[in-house]
CSV table of C-alpha atoms and ligand atoms in Angstrom, one decimal:
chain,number,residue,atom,x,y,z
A,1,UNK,CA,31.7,-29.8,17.9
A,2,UNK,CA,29.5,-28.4,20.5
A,3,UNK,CA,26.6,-26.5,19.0
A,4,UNK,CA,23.9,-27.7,21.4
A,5,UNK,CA,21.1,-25.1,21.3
A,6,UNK,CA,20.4,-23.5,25.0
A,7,UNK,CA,17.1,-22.4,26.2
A,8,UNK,CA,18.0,-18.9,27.5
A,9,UNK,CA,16.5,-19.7,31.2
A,10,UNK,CA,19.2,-22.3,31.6
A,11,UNK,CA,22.0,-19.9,31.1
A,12,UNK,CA,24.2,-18.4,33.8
A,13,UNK,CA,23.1,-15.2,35.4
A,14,UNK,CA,26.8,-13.6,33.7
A,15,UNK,CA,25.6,-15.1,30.2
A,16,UNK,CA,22.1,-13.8,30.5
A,17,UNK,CA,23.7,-10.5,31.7
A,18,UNK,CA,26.2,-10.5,28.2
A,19,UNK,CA,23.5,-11.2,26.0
A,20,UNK,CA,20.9,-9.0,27.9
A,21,UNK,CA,23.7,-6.3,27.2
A,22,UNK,CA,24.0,-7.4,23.7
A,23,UNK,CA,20.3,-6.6,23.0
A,24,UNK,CA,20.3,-3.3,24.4
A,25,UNK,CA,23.3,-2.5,21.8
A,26,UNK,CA,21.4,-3.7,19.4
A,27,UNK,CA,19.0,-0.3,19.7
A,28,UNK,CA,22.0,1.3,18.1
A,29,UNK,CA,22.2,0.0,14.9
A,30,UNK,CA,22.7,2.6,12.4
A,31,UNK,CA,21.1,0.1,9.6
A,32,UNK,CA,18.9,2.1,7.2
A,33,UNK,CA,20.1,0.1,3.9
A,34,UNK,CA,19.8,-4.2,5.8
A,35,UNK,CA,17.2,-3.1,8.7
A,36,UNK,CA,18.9,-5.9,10.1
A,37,UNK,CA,20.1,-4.7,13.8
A,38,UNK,CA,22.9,-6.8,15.6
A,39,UNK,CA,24.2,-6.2,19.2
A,40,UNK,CA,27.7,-7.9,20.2
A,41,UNK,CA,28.6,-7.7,23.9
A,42,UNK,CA,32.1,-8.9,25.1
A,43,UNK,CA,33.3,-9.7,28.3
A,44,UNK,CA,36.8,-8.6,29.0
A,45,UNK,CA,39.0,-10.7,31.1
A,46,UNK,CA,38.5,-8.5,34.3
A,47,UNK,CA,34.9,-8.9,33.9
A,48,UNK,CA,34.0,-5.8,31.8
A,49,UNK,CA,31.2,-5.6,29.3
A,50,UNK,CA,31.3,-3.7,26.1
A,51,UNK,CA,29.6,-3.5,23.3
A,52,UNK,CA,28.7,-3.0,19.7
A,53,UNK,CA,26.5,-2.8,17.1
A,54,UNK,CA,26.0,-2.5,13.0
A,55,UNK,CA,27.0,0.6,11.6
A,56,UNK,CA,26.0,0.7,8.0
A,57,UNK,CA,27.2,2.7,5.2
A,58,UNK,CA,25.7,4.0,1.5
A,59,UNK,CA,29.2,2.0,0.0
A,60,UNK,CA,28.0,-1.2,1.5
A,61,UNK,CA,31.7,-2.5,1.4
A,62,UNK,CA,31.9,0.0,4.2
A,63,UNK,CA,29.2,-1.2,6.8
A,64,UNK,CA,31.0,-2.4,9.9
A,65,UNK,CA,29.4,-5.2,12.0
A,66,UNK,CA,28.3,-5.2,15.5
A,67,UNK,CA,31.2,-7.6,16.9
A,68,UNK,CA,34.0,-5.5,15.2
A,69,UNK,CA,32.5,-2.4,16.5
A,70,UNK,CA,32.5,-3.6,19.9
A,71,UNK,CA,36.2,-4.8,19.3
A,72,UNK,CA,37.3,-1.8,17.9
A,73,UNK,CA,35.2,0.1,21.1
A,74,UNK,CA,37.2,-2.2,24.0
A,75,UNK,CA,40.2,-1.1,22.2
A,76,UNK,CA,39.8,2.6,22.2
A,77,UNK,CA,38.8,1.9,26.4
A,78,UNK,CA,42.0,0.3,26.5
A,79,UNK,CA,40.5,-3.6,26.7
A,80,UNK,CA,42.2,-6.0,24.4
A,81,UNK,CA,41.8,-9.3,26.3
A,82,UNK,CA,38.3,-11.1,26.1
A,83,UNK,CA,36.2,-14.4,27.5
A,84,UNK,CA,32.9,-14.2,26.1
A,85,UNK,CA,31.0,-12.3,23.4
A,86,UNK,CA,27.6,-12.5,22.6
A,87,UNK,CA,25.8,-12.0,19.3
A,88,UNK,CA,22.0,-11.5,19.0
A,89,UNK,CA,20.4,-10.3,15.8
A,90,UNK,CA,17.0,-8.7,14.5
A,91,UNK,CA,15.3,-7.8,11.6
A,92,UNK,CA,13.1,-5.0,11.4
A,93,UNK,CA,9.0,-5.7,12.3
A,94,UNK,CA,10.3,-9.5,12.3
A,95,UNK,CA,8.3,-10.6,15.0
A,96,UNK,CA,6.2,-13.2,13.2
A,97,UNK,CA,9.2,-13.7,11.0
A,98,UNK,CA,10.8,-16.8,11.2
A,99,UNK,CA,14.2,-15.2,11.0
A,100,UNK,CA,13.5,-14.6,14.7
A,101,UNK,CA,14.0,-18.1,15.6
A,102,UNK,CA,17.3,-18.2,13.4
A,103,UNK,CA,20.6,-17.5,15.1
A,104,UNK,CA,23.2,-14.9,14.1
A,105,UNK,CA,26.5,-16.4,14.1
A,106,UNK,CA,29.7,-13.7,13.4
A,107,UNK,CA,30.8,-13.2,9.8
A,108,UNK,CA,34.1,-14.1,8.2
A,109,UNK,CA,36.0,-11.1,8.5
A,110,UNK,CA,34.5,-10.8,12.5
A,111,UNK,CA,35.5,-14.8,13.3
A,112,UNK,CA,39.4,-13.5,11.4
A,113,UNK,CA,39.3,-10.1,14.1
A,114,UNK,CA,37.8,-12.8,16.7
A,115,UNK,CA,40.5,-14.9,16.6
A,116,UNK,CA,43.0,-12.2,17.0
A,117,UNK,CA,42.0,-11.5,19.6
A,118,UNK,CA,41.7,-14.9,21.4
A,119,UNK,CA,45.7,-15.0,20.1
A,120,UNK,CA,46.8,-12.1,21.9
A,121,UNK,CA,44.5,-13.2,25.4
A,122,UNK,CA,46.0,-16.8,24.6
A,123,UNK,CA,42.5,-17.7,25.5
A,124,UNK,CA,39.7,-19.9,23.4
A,125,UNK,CA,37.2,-17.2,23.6
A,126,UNK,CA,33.7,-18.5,23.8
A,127,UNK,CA,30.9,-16.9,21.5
A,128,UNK,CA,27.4,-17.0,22.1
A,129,UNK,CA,24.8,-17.0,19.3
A,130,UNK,CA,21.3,-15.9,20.2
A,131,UNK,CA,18.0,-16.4,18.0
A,132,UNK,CA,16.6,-13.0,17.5
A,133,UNK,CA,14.0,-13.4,20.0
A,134,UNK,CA,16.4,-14.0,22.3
A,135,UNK,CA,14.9,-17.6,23.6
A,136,UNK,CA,18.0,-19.5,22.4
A,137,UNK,CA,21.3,-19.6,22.3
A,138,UNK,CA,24.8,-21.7,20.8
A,139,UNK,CA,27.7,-21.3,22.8
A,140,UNK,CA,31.2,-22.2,20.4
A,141,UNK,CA,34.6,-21.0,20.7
A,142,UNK,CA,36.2,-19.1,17.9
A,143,UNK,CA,38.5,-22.4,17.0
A,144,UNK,CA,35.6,-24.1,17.0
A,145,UNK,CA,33.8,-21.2,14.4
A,146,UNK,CA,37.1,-20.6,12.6
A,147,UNK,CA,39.4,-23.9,12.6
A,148,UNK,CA,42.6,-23.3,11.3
A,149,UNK,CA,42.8,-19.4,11.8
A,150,UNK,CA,45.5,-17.3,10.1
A,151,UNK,CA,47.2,-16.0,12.9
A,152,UNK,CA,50.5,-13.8,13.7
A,153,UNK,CA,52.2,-17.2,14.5
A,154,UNK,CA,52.5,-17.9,10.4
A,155,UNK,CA,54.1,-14.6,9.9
A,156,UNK,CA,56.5,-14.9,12.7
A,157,UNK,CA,55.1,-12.1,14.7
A,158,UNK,CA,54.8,-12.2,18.4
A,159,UNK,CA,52.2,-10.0,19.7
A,160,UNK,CA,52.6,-10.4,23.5
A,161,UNK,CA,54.1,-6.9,24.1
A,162,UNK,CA,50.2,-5.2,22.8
A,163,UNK,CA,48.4,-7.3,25.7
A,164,UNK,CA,46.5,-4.9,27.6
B,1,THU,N1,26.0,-8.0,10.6
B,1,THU,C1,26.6,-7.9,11.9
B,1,THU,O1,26.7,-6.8,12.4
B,1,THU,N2,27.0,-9.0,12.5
B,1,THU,C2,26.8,-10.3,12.0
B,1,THU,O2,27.2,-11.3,12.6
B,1,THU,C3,26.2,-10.5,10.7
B,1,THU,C4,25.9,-9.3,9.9
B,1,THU,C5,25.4,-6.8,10.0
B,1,THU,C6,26.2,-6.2,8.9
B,1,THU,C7,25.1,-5.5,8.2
B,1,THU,O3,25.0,-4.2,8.8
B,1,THU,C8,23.9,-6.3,8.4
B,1,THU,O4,24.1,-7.1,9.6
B,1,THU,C9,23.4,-7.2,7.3
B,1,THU,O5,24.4,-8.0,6.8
């Protein structure tokens, strides 16, 4: 398993662009109950970005995370098929916090939607986990985060015809 941890001066100028755009989602968190913000950031396969962020609700089972938001938002653009995503996390007045040195790494339920969609793009999408002050990364794939995935493949299903 590769879970080196990169210094974010060493990444690409494309990765420091994803997880530059993942911070700036971040400032939408709707997060009154957590004042935990997370920004998600995926690049499509045609070299899009789009992103997401926390929405939170007063029925906590409701509270959507930042990667599924952004899923759900390339879908609604008409974006299905993905390379990257990135993932960077906050808590509120952390700064001398030492969450802000700790990485945010995609729930269950977002690795399950994150594997979906590296089925339908036939693609090991890569996902990039940034400390909350941003200095750090770890770069996995979703196989790597969720080995084993549930996919349409046990039920039979052949979801080629909703690539987009
Ligand atoms: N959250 C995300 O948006 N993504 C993650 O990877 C971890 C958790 C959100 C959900 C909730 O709004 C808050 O962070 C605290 O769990």
């Amino acid at each position: 398993m590769n879970n080196k941890i990169i210094k974010y001066h060493t990444l690409s100028p494309s990765q420091k662009q994803l997880l530059d755009a993942a911070e700036n989602a971040l400032c939408q968190a709707y997060n009154p109950y957590s004042k935990f913000s997370v920004g998600a950031a995926l690049l499509t396969q045609n070299q899009e970005i789009i992103t997401g962020a926390n929405v939170e609700n007063a029925a906590y089972g409701s509270c959507i995370c930042a990667e599924r938001a952004a899923l759900v938002h390339a879908n609604a653009l008409g974006y299905r098929k993905f390379e990257a995503i990135a993932i960077i996390g906050r808590l509120e007045n952390s700064e001398a916090h030492e969450s802000v040195g700790t990485i945010t790494s995609p729930c269950g339920a977002c690795r399950q939607m994150l594997f979906e969609a590296s089925q339908l793009a036939e693609y090991d999408l890569e996902v990039m986990m940034a400390t909350g002050d941003k200095s750090e990364a770890v770069i996995m794939t979703i196989s790597e985060l969720l080995p084993y995935g549930f996919g349409p493949g046990q039920l039979g299903v052949d979801i080629r015809a909703f690539r987009t």
